[in-house]
PDB file of C-alpha atoms in Angstrom:
ATOM      1  CA  MET A   1      48.637 -42.050  78.799  1.00  0.00           C
ATOM      2  CA  THR A   2      47.762 -45.784  77.472  1.00  0.00           C
ATOM      3  CA  LYS A   3      48.771 -46.352  73.801  1.00  0.00           C
ATOM      4  CA  ALA A   4      45.092 -46.659  73.275  1.00  0.00           C
ATOM      5  CA  LYS A   5      44.186 -43.802  74.352  1.00  0.00           C
ATOM      6  CA  ASN A   6      46.225 -41.906  72.639  1.00  0.00           C
ATOM      7  CA  TYR A   7      44.864 -43.735  69.178  1.00  0.00           C
ATOM      8  CA  TRP A   8      41.944 -41.906  70.392  1.00  0.00           C
ATOM      9  CA  PHE A   9      42.987 -38.753  71.093  1.00  0.00           C
ATOM     10  CA  THR A  10      44.983 -38.138  68.381  1.00  0.00           C
ATOM     11  CA  PRO A  11      42.176 -38.029  65.911  1.00  0.00           C
ATOM     12  CA  LEU A  12      40.285 -36.216  67.818  1.00  0.00           C
ATOM     13  CA  TYR A  13      42.726 -32.962  68.180  1.00  0.00           C
ATOM     14  CA  ILE A  14      42.836 -33.327  64.292  1.00  0.00           C
ATOM     15  CA  THR A  15      39.277 -32.854  64.132  1.00  0.00           C
ATOM     16  CA  ILE A  16      39.246 -30.226  66.406  1.00  0.00           C
ATOM     17  CA  ALA A  17      41.507 -28.530  64.596  1.00  0.00           C
ATOM     18  CA  THR A  18      40.098 -29.288  61.720  1.00  0.00           C
ATOM     19  CA  VAL A  19      36.789 -27.695  63.039  1.00  0.00           C
ATOM     20  CA  LEU A  20      38.663 -24.376  64.122  1.00  0.00           C
ATOM     21  CA  SER A  21      40.366 -23.685  60.574  1.00  0.00           C
ATOM     22  CA  LEU A  22      37.432 -23.948  58.988  1.00  0.00           C
ATOM     23  CA  LEU A  23      35.564 -21.615  61.104  1.00  0.00           C
ATOM     24  CA  LEU A  24      38.315 -19.675  61.291  1.00  0.00           C
ATOM     25  CA  ALA A  25      38.172 -19.573  57.210  1.00  0.00           C
ATOM     26  CA  LEU A  26      34.134 -18.687  56.802  1.00  0.00           C
ATOM     27  CA  LEU A  27      34.659 -16.324  59.630  1.00  0.00           C
ATOM     28  CA  PHE A  28      37.307 -14.903  57.303  1.00  0.00           C
ATOM     29  CA  PHE A  29      35.088 -15.414  54.325  1.00  0.00           C
ATOM     30  CA  LEU A  30      32.014 -13.630  55.614  1.00  0.00           C
ATOM     31  CA  THR A  31      34.238 -10.785  56.606  1.00  0.00           C
ATOM     32  CA  LYS A  32      35.601 -10.131  53.851  1.00  0.00           C
ATOM     33  CA  ASN A  33      32.145 -10.207  51.868  1.00  0.00           C
ATOM     34  CA  ALA A  34      30.472  -7.791  54.522  1.00  0.00           C
ATOM     35  CA  VAL A  35      33.250  -5.165  53.932  1.00  0.00           C
ATOM     36  CA  TYR A  36      33.285  -5.711  50.278  1.00  0.00           C
ATOM     37  CA  PHE A  37      29.511  -5.492  50.186  1.00  0.00           C
ATOM     38  CA  TYR A  38      29.560  -2.285  52.366  1.00  0.00           C
ATOM     39  CA  LYS A  39      31.867  -0.584  49.795  1.00  0.00           C
ATOM     40  CA  LEU A  40      29.457  -1.807  46.733  1.00  0.00           C
ATOM     41  CA  ASN A  41      26.689  -0.113  48.457  1.00  0.00           C
ATOM     42  CA  THR A  42      28.515   2.890  50.012  1.00  0.00           C
ATOM     43  CA  LYS A  43      29.419   3.509  46.210  1.00  0.00           C
ATOM     44  CA  ALA A  44      26.023   2.747  44.571  1.00  0.00           C
ATOM     45  CA  GLU A  45      24.536   5.250  46.948  1.00  0.00           C
ATOM     46  CA  HIS A  46      27.159   7.662  45.734  1.00  0.00           C
ATOM     47  CA  TYR A  47      26.242   7.010  42.427  1.00  0.00           C
ATOM     48  CA  SER A  48      23.105   7.366  42.934  1.00  0.00           C
ATOM     49  CA  LYS A  49      23.127  10.767  44.507  1.00  0.00           C
ATOM     50  CA  LEU A  50      25.239  12.195  41.447  1.00  0.00           C
ATOM     51  CA  ALA A  51      22.325  11.139  39.465  1.00  0.00           C
ATOM     52  CA  LEU A  52      20.024  13.586  41.481  1.00  0.00           C
ATOM     53  CA  PHE A  53      22.018  15.940  43.390  1.00  0.00           C
ATOM     54  CA  ASP A  54      24.356  19.105  41.849  1.00  0.00           C
ATOM     55  CA  ASP A  55      28.059  17.889  42.907  1.00  0.00           C
ATOM     56  CA  LEU A  56      28.435  21.875  43.712  1.00  0.00           C
ATOM     57  CA  THR A  57      25.855  23.189  45.225  1.00  0.00           C
ATOM     58  CA  GLY A  58      24.045  19.712  46.824  1.00  0.00           C
ATOM     59  CA  SER A  59      21.290  21.204  45.813  1.00  0.00           C
ATOM     60  CA  CYS A  60      18.689  18.577  43.346  1.00  0.00           C
ATOM     61  CA  ASN A  61      19.964  18.257  39.627  1.00  0.00           C
ATOM     62  CA  ARG A  62      17.693  18.712  36.128  1.00  0.00           C
ATOM     63  CA  ARG A  63      17.107  14.987  36.645  1.00  0.00           C
ATOM     64  CA  CYS A  64      15.471  15.208  39.913  1.00  0.00           C
ATOM     65  CA  PHE A  65      13.029  18.787  39.476  1.00  0.00           C
ATOM     66  CA  GLU A  66      11.725  16.801  36.125  1.00  0.00           C
ATOM     67  CA  SER A  67      10.673  14.228  38.316  1.00  0.00           C
ATOM     68  CA  LYS A  68       9.382  16.195  40.954  1.00  0.00           C
ATOM     69  CA  ILE A  69       7.847  18.901  38.769  1.00  0.00           C
ATOM     70  CA  ASN A  70       5.746  16.040  36.658  1.00  0.00           C
ATOM     71  CA  GLY A  71       4.766  14.690  39.951  1.00  0.00           C
ATOM     72  CA  PHE A  72       3.597  18.170  40.884  1.00  0.00           C
ATOM     73  CA  ILE A  73       1.506  18.806  37.505  1.00  0.00           C
ATOM     74  CA  GLU A  74       0.003  15.171  38.143  1.00  0.00           C
ATOM     75  CA  GLU A  75      -1.155  16.105  41.587  1.00  0.00           C
ATOM     76  CA  TYR A  76      -2.786  19.506  40.849  1.00  0.00           C
ATOM     77  CA  HIS A  77      -5.195  17.908  37.806  1.00  0.00           C
ATOM     78  CA  LEU A  78      -5.847  14.868  40.185  1.00  0.00           C
ATOM     79  CA  ASN A  79      -6.433  17.253  43.813  1.00  0.00           C
ATOM     80  CA  GLN A  80      -6.402  20.405  42.663  1.00  0.00           C
ATOM     81  CA  LYS A  81      -3.334  20.927  44.141  1.00  0.00           C
ATOM     82  CA  SER A  82      -1.677  24.062  43.473  1.00  0.00           C
ATOM     83  CA  PHE A  83       1.048  25.154  43.250  1.00  0.00           C
ATOM     84  CA  SER A  84       3.861  28.264  41.405  1.00  0.00           C
ATOM     85  CA  ILE A  85       7.187  27.676  39.773  1.00  0.00           C
ATOM     86  CA  ALA A  86      10.223  30.305  39.941  1.00  0.00           C
ATOM     87  CA  LEU A  87      12.836  30.725  37.924  1.00  0.00           C
ATOM     88  CA  PHE A  88      16.604  32.185  38.667  1.00  0.00           C
ATOM     89  CA  ASP A  89      19.069  34.226  37.257  1.00  0.00           C
ATOM     90  CA  ILE A  90      22.062  35.432  39.139  1.00  0.00           C
ATOM     91  CA  ASP A  91      22.470  38.653  37.601  1.00  0.00           C
ATOM     92  CA  TYR A  92      26.001  39.473  36.054  1.00  0.00           C
ATOM     93  CA  PHE A  93      27.061  36.317  37.156  1.00  0.00           C
ATOM     94  CA  LYS A  94      29.345  35.684  34.181  1.00  0.00           C
ATOM     95  CA  LYS A  95      30.814  39.383  34.965  1.00  0.00           C
ATOM     96  CA  ILE A  96      31.800  37.330  38.333  1.00  0.00           C
ATOM     97  CA  ASN A  97      33.353  34.649  36.587  1.00  0.00           C
ATOM     98  CA  ASP A  98      35.719  36.738  34.583  1.00  0.00           C
ATOM     99  CA  THR A  99      36.738  39.430  37.154  1.00  0.00           C
ATOM    100  CA  TYR A 100      36.503  37.273  39.934  1.00  0.00           C
ATOM    101  CA  GLY A 101      37.783  33.614  38.994  1.00  0.00           C
ATOM    102  CA  HIS A 102      36.166  30.571  39.172  1.00  0.00           C
ATOM    103  CA  ASP A 103      36.522  29.342  42.287  1.00  0.00           C
ATOM    104  CA  THR A 104      34.864  32.943  43.602  1.00  0.00           C
ATOM    105  CA  GLY A 105      32.158  32.057  40.627  1.00  0.00           C
ATOM    106  CA  ASP A 106      31.303  28.454  42.542  1.00  0.00           C
ATOM    107  CA  GLU A 107      31.458  30.056  46.005  1.00  0.00           C
ATOM    108  CA  VAL A 108      28.573  32.687  45.107  1.00  0.00           C
ATOM    109  CA  LEU A 109      26.672  29.583  43.497  1.00  0.00           C
ATOM    110  CA  ARG A 110      27.242  27.712  46.464  1.00  0.00           C
ATOM    111  CA  LEU A 111      25.753  30.817  49.095  1.00  0.00           C
ATOM    112  CA  PHE A 112      23.392  31.396  46.505  1.00  0.00           C
ATOM    113  CA  SER A 113      21.815  28.055  46.802  1.00  0.00           C
ATOM    114  CA  GLN A 114      22.003  27.570  50.829  1.00  0.00           C
ATOM    115  CA  ALA A 115      19.940  31.043  50.690  1.00  0.00           C
ATOM    116  CA  CYS A 116      17.153  29.519  48.380  1.00  0.00           C
ATOM    117  CA  GLU A 117      17.128  26.275  50.299  1.00  0.00           C
ATOM    118  CA  ALA A 118      16.466  28.020  53.468  1.00  0.00           C
ATOM    119  CA  LEU A 119      13.225  29.441  52.061  1.00  0.00           C
ATOM    120  CA  CYS A 120      11.847  26.176  51.168  1.00  0.00           C
ATOM    121  CA  THR A 121       9.968  24.296  53.485  1.00  0.00           C
ATOM    122  CA  PHE A 122       9.381  20.698  53.452  1.00  0.00           C
ATOM    123  CA  ASP A 123       7.041  20.391  50.129  1.00  0.00           C
ATOM    124  CA  ASP A 124       8.976  23.013  48.221  1.00  0.00           C
ATOM    125  CA  HIS A 125      11.945  21.633  45.852  1.00  0.00           C
ATOM    126  CA  PHE A 126      14.633  23.878  44.645  1.00  0.00           C
ATOM    127  CA  ALA A 127      16.933  22.762  41.971  1.00  0.00           C
ATOM    128  CA  ARG A 128      20.226  23.988  39.913  1.00  0.00           C
ATOM    129  CA  LEU A 129      19.161  23.374  36.172  1.00  0.00           C
ATOM    130  CA  GLY A 130      23.015  24.373  35.299  1.00  0.00           C
ATOM    131  CA  GLY A 131      25.256  27.667  35.123  1.00  0.00           C
ATOM    132  CA  ASP A 132      23.504  30.078  37.356  1.00  0.00           C
ATOM    133  CA  GLU A 133      19.567  28.733  36.675  1.00  0.00           C
ATOM    134  CA  PHE A 134      17.854  27.911  39.231  1.00  0.00           C
ATOM    135  CA  VAL A 135      14.197  26.755  39.782  1.00  0.00           C
ATOM    136  CA  MET A 136      12.099  26.341  42.257  1.00  0.00           C
ATOM    137  CA  LEU A 137       8.554  24.664  43.079  1.00  0.00           C
ATOM    138  CA  LEU A 138       6.670  26.248  45.914  1.00  0.00           C
ATOM    139  CA  ALA A 139       3.609  23.905  46.632  1.00  0.00           C
ATOM    140  CA  ASN A 140       0.334  24.909  47.845  1.00  0.00           C
ATOM    141  CA  THR A 141       1.265  28.479  46.610  1.00  0.00           C
ATOM    142  CA  ASN A 142      -0.117  30.892  44.234  1.00  0.00           C
ATOM    143  CA  ALA A 143       1.385  33.075  42.092  1.00  0.00           C
ATOM    144  CA  ILE A 144       0.686  35.968  44.499  1.00  0.00           C
ATOM    145  CA  GLU A 145       1.969  33.955  47.422  1.00  0.00           C
ATOM    146  CA  ALA A 146       4.965  32.722  45.797  1.00  0.00           C
ATOM    147  CA  GLU A 147       5.962  36.604  44.787  1.00  0.00           C
ATOM    148  CA  LEU A 148       5.941  37.737  48.870  1.00  0.00           C
ATOM    149  CA  ARG A 149       7.953  34.697  49.519  1.00  0.00           C
ATOM    150  CA  LEU A 150      10.598  35.120  46.945  1.00  0.00           C
ATOM    151  CA  ASN A 151      10.976  39.460  47.573  1.00  0.00           C
ATOM    152  CA  TYR A 152      11.402  38.266  51.311  1.00  0.00           C
ATOM    153  CA  LEU A 153      14.217  35.753  49.622  1.00  0.00           C
ATOM    154  CA  LEU A 154      15.675  38.267  47.336  1.00  0.00           C
ATOM    155  CA  ASN A 155      16.628  40.378  50.447  1.00  0.00           C
ATOM    156  CA  THR A 156      18.741  37.818  51.979  1.00  0.00           C
ATOM    157  CA  ILE A 157      20.780  37.158  48.485  1.00  0.00           C
ATOM    158  CA  ARG A 158      21.309  40.797  48.709  1.00  0.00           C
ATOM    159  CA  ASN A 159      23.149  40.383  51.942  1.00  0.00           C
ATOM    160  CA  ILE A 160      25.590  37.500  50.249  1.00  0.00           C
ATOM    161  CA  GLU A 161      28.676  38.975  50.277  1.00  0.00           C
ATOM    162  CA  ILE A 162      32.237  37.573  49.266  1.00  0.00           C
ATOM    163  CA  SER A 163      35.533  39.484  49.747  1.00  0.00           C
ATOM    164  CA  ILE A 164      37.919  38.535  47.537  1.00  0.00           C
ATOM    165  CA  ASN A 165      41.712  40.958  47.095  1.00  0.00           C
ATOM    166  CA  GLU A 166      39.654  43.334  49.531  1.00  0.00           C
ATOM    167  CA  GLN A 167      37.193  44.013  47.212  1.00  0.00           C
ATOM    168  CA  HIS A 168      33.326  43.095  48.279  1.00  0.00           C
ATOM    169  CA  VAL A 169      31.621  40.675  45.556  1.00  0.00           C
ATOM    170  CA  LYS A 170      27.782  41.485  45.893  1.00  0.00           C
ATOM    171  CA  VAL A 171      24.991  39.081  44.539  1.00  0.00           C
ATOM    172  CA  THR A 172      21.415  39.995  43.438  1.00  0.00           C
ATOM    173  CA  SER A 173      19.334  37.599  41.243  1.00  0.00           C
ATOM    174  CA  SER A 174      16.149  38.098  38.390  1.00  0.00           C
ATOM    175  CA  ILE A 175      13.388  35.622  39.573  1.00  0.00           C
ATOM    176  CA  GLY A 176      10.129  35.073  37.241  1.00  0.00           C
ATOM    177  CA  VAL A 177       6.969  33.123  38.798  1.00  0.00           C
ATOM    178  CA  THR A 178       3.957  31.506  37.155  1.00  0.00           C
ATOM    179  CA  GLU A 179       1.400  29.288  38.697  1.00  0.00           C
ATOM    180  CA  VAL A 180      -0.285  25.900  37.829  1.00  0.00           C
ATOM    181  CA  ASN A 181      -3.532  26.021  36.098  1.00  0.00           C
ATOM    182  CA  ASN A 182      -5.646  23.351  33.658  1.00  0.00           C
ATOM    183  CA  THR A 183      -4.304  24.133  30.438  1.00  0.00           C
ATOM    184  CA  ILE A 184      -1.128  23.078  31.653  1.00  0.00           C
ATOM    185  CA  PHE A 185      -0.345  19.210  31.458  1.00  0.00           C
ATOM    186  CA  ASP A 186       3.551  19.370  30.747  1.00  0.00           C
ATOM    187  CA  SER A 187       6.545  20.881  32.542  1.00  0.00           C
ATOM    188  CA  CYS A 188       8.155  22.795  29.310  1.00  0.00           C
ATOM    189  CA  LYS A 189       4.456  25.216  28.835  1.00  0.00           C
ATOM    190  CA  LEU A 190       5.341  26.076  32.446  1.00  0.00           C
ATOM    191  CA  LEU A 191       9.127  26.563  32.836  1.00  0.00           C
ATOM    192  CA  ASN A 192       7.829  28.703  29.002  1.00  0.00           C
ATOM    193  CA  LYS A 193       6.002  31.130  31.041  1.00  0.00           C
ATOM    194  CA  ALA A 194       8.201  31.506  33.935  1.00  0.00           C
ATOM    195  CA  ASP A 195      11.138  31.893  31.625  1.00  0.00           C
ATOM    196  CA  GLU A 196       9.064  35.033  29.681  1.00  0.00           C
ATOM    197  CA  ALA A 197       8.502  36.317  33.610  1.00  0.00           C
ATOM    198  CA  LEU A 198      12.318  35.870  34.219  1.00  0.00           C
ATOM    199  CA  TYR A 199      12.815  37.890  31.193  1.00  0.00           C
ATOM    200  CA  GLU A 200      10.726  40.661  32.192  1.00  0.00           C
ATOM    201  CA  ALA A 201      12.545  41.085  35.634  1.00  0.00           C
ATOM    202  CA  LYS A 202      15.587  41.192  33.603  1.00  0.00           C
ATOM    203  CA  ARG A 203      13.977  43.570  30.792  1.00  0.00           C
ATOM    204  CA  LEU A 204      12.844  45.843  33.955  1.00  0.00           C
ATOM    205  CA  GLY A 205      16.287  45.812  35.239  1.00  0.00           C
ATOM    206  CA  ARG A 206      16.703  42.812  36.970  1.00  0.00           C
ATOM    207  CA  ASN A 207      17.020  42.302  40.719  1.00  0.00           C
ATOM    208  CA  GLN A 208      13.408  42.161  40.963  1.00  0.00           C
ATOM    209  CA  VAL A 209      10.254  39.342  41.026  1.00  0.00           C
ATOM    210  CA  SER A 210       7.839  39.514  37.714  1.00  0.00           C
ATOM    211  CA  ILE A 211       5.170  37.281  37.734  1.00  0.00           C
ATOM    212  CA  SER A 212       3.266  35.927  34.241  1.00  0.00           C
ATOM    213  CA  ILE A 213      -0.006  34.143  35.035  1.00  0.00           C
TER     214      ILE A 213
END
């Protein structure tokens, strides 16, 4: 190769090498950013889920429930779409915790939630309000219809059994039910009526459904 040709090829190689280096640097930068934003998005989804779902049971939490019930009440007054609400307590849950430990109590909460979630239709919603207090919104269902469905659920709950140290932990629940009507415009009034029914279920011996209309 002549000296003139060498003169032209050397800058060309340098230019190509420089361009390739820049492209590799750009590719590295884009890949690094893609990984960073993927992790950021994953964390955002995780914290968003924590904000609306109970970490132990995976069910909706109180914040999620409040959003749902307000929507249900608004829909009722706009389109007369009836619904019922059920409040749940796990009978003698504190005794289960004290006797068998919190790990067993947590397992009871998880199995209880699974049984209740299984009863829900696509339009229903089930949530853990805290401790052993749960709530269910039953769409397009009056209190009498809700009572029938929930009595079926009670049979499922009664079949929950946890074996620990050769002992068998059985689970039952008390449930209070009420339905929306034209006088109810906020969730507090509806929850208070369901709570009255729940108190009555406990007064009558627990392990049953009680209605307040």
